[in-house]
C-alpha cells in the first residue's frame, strides 16, 4: 500500500511539473492512524518538468540514479522515478538497496546488483 501511495504521489508531482529531487524514506511521512503516506521535505524541489542543466545534484547518494552518479548535470524529474524505485526495493528488502560508501562505491554496488547477472554465462 505504501509503494502505491508513493508512486501515486509522485505521479501528481510530475503532472504539476514539480521535481522533488530527494525522494528517500526519511522524506516520507506516514500517519499511523490512517496509514496515509505523504511526501515531505520539498527543500530540494523545483518546477522543472524537462531536462535542464542543474548547478548541482540534490538526490541523496543511496537513491541517486546512475546518470547522476556518473556526473551528469542535465536531468529532470525522472530522477525521482529511480529514487522511488530504490525506496520500493528497500521496502521489500528491509534495508538499503544500494548501500555505497562513496559515489564511486555507489556506482560499483549498483552495477554489481543490477548488471552482473546479465552477463553471459552468469547463473
Short mmCIF file of C-alpha atoms in Angstrom, two decimals:
data_model
loop_
_atom_site.label_atom_id
_atom_site.label_comp_id
_atom_site.label_asym_id
_atom_site.label_seq_id
_atom_site.Cartn_x
_atom_site.Cartn_y
_atom_site.Cartn_z
CA UNK A 1 0.00 0.00 0.00
CA UNK A 2 2.83 2.44 0.83
CA UNK A 3 4.53 1.85 -2.53
CA UNK A 4 1.28 2.58 -4.38
CA UNK A 5 0.82 5.80 -2.40
CA UNK A 6 4.42 6.83 -3.09
CA UNK A 7 4.12 6.28 -6.84
CA UNK A 8 0.69 7.94 -6.91
CA UNK A 9 2.07 10.98 -5.07
CA UNK A 10 5.00 11.12 -7.44
CA UNK A 11 2.60 10.98 -10.40
CA UNK A 12 0.79 14.06 -9.08
CA UNK A 13 4.07 15.91 -8.58
CA UNK A 14 5.16 15.10 -12.14
CA UNK A 15 1.83 16.28 -13.55
CA UNK A 16 2.32 19.57 -11.72
CA UNK A 17 5.88 19.86 -13.10
CA UNK A 18 7.45 19.50 -9.66
CA UNK A 19 10.70 17.59 -9.30
CA UNK A 20 11.17 16.59 -5.66
CA UNK A 21 14.84 15.62 -6.17
CA UNK A 22 15.27 13.97 -2.77
CA UNK A 23 12.86 11.02 -2.51
CA UNK A 24 14.06 8.80 0.34
CA UNK A 25 12.42 7.05 3.32
CA UNK A 26 13.27 9.94 5.67
CA UNK A 27 11.13 12.25 3.49
CA UNK A 28 8.07 10.01 3.55
CA UNK A 29 5.60 10.68 6.34
CA UNK A 30 3.06 8.05 7.38
CA UNK A 31 0.04 8.75 9.58
CA UNK A 32 -0.03 5.78 11.96
CA UNK A 33 -3.80 6.11 12.47
CA UNK A 34 -4.82 6.13 8.80
CA UNK A 35 -1.78 4.60 7.07
CA UNK A 36 -1.74 7.57 4.69
CA UNK A 37 1.68 8.32 3.20
CA UNK A 38 2.71 11.88 2.36
CA UNK A 39 5.82 13.07 0.57
CA UNK A 40 7.60 15.74 2.63
CA UNK A 41 10.67 17.98 2.65
CA UNK A 42 10.47 19.96 -0.56
CA UNK A 43 13.68 21.89 0.19
CA UNK A 44 15.44 20.46 -2.90
CA UNK A 45 12.40 20.54 -5.18
CA UNK A 46 11.99 22.66 -8.31
CA UNK A 47 9.46 23.38 -11.04
CA UNK A 48 11.34 21.69 -13.86
CA UNK A 49 9.32 19.24 -15.92
CA UNK A 50 12.00 18.98 -18.65
CA UNK A 51 15.64 18.00 -18.52
CA UNK A 52 17.78 21.06 -17.96
CA UNK A 53 21.26 21.91 -16.67
CA UNK A 54 21.44 21.89 -12.87
CA UNK A 55 24.00 23.68 -10.72
CA UNK A 56 24.40 20.55 -8.59
CA UNK A 57 22.61 17.34 -7.76
CA UNK A 58 20.32 17.05 -4.81
CA UNK A 59 19.44 13.37 -4.60
CA UNK A 60 20.79 11.50 -1.55
CA UNK A 61 23.51 9.06 -2.70
CA UNK A 62 21.68 5.78 -1.91
CA UNK A 63 18.75 6.93 -4.06
CA UNK A 64 20.74 8.70 -6.80
CA UNK A 65 20.27 7.39 -10.36
CA UNK A 66 23.26 6.15 -12.38
CA UNK A 67 23.43 9.20 -14.65
CA UNK A 68 23.93 11.48 -11.63
CA UNK A 69 26.47 9.12 -10.09
CA UNK A 70 28.39 9.36 -13.36
CA UNK A 71 28.39 13.16 -13.15
CA UNK A 72 25.56 14.33 -15.40
CA UNK A 73 24.36 17.83 -14.55
CA UNK A 74 21.46 17.73 -17.03
CA UNK A 75 18.41 15.99 -15.63
CA UNK A 76 14.73 16.39 -14.90
CA UNK A 77 12.01 14.80 -12.82
CA UNK A 78 12.95 11.29 -13.94
CA UNK A 79 15.49 11.22 -11.09
CA UNK A 80 12.50 10.85 -8.75
CA UNK A 81 11.40 7.69 -10.55
CA UNK A 82 14.73 5.97 -9.84
CA UNK A 83 14.67 7.18 -6.24
CA UNK A 84 11.13 5.87 -5.73
CA UNK A 85 12.15 2.52 -7.18
CA UNK A 86 15.05 2.35 -4.72
CA UNK A 87 12.68 3.16 -1.85
CA UNK A 88 10.30 0.43 -3.06
CA UNK A 89 13.19 -2.05 -3.20
CA UNK A 90 14.18 -1.03 0.29
CA UNK A 91 10.61 -1.68 1.50
CA UNK A 92 10.77 -5.20 0.05
CA UNK A 93 14.30 -5.96 1.20
CA UNK A 94 14.17 -4.29 4.61
CA UNK A 95 17.48 -2.50 4.07
CA UNK A 96 19.07 -0.01 1.68
CA UNK A 97 19.07 -1.45 -1.83
CA UNK A 98 22.43 0.00 -2.96
CA UNK A 99 24.47 0.89 0.17
CA UNK A 100 27.50 2.59 -1.36
CA UNK A 101 30.08 4.15 0.95
CA UNK A 102 31.10 6.81 -1.59
CA UNK A 103 29.98 7.94 -5.03
CA UNK A 104 32.45 5.55 -6.70
CA UNK A 105 31.43 2.67 -4.45
CA UNK A 106 27.76 3.51 -5.12
CA UNK A 107 28.41 3.03 -8.84
CA UNK A 108 30.12 -0.32 -8.14
CA UNK A 109 27.36 -1.57 -5.84
CA UNK A 110 24.63 -0.57 -8.31
CA UNK A 111 26.50 -2.23 -11.19
CA UNK A 112 27.12 -5.45 -9.27
CA UNK A 113 23.49 -5.72 -8.21
CA UNK A 114 21.86 -4.71 -11.49
CA UNK A 115 24.11 -5.69 -14.37
CA UNK A 116 26.37 -8.54 -13.34
CA UNK A 117 23.55 -11.09 -13.59
CA UNK A 118 23.02 -10.06 -17.22
CA UNK A 119 26.50 -11.20 -18.30
CA UNK A 120 26.61 -14.33 -20.50
CA UNK A 121 27.39 -17.49 -18.54
CA UNK A 122 26.37 -15.93 -15.20
CA UNK A 123 23.90 -18.07 -13.25
#
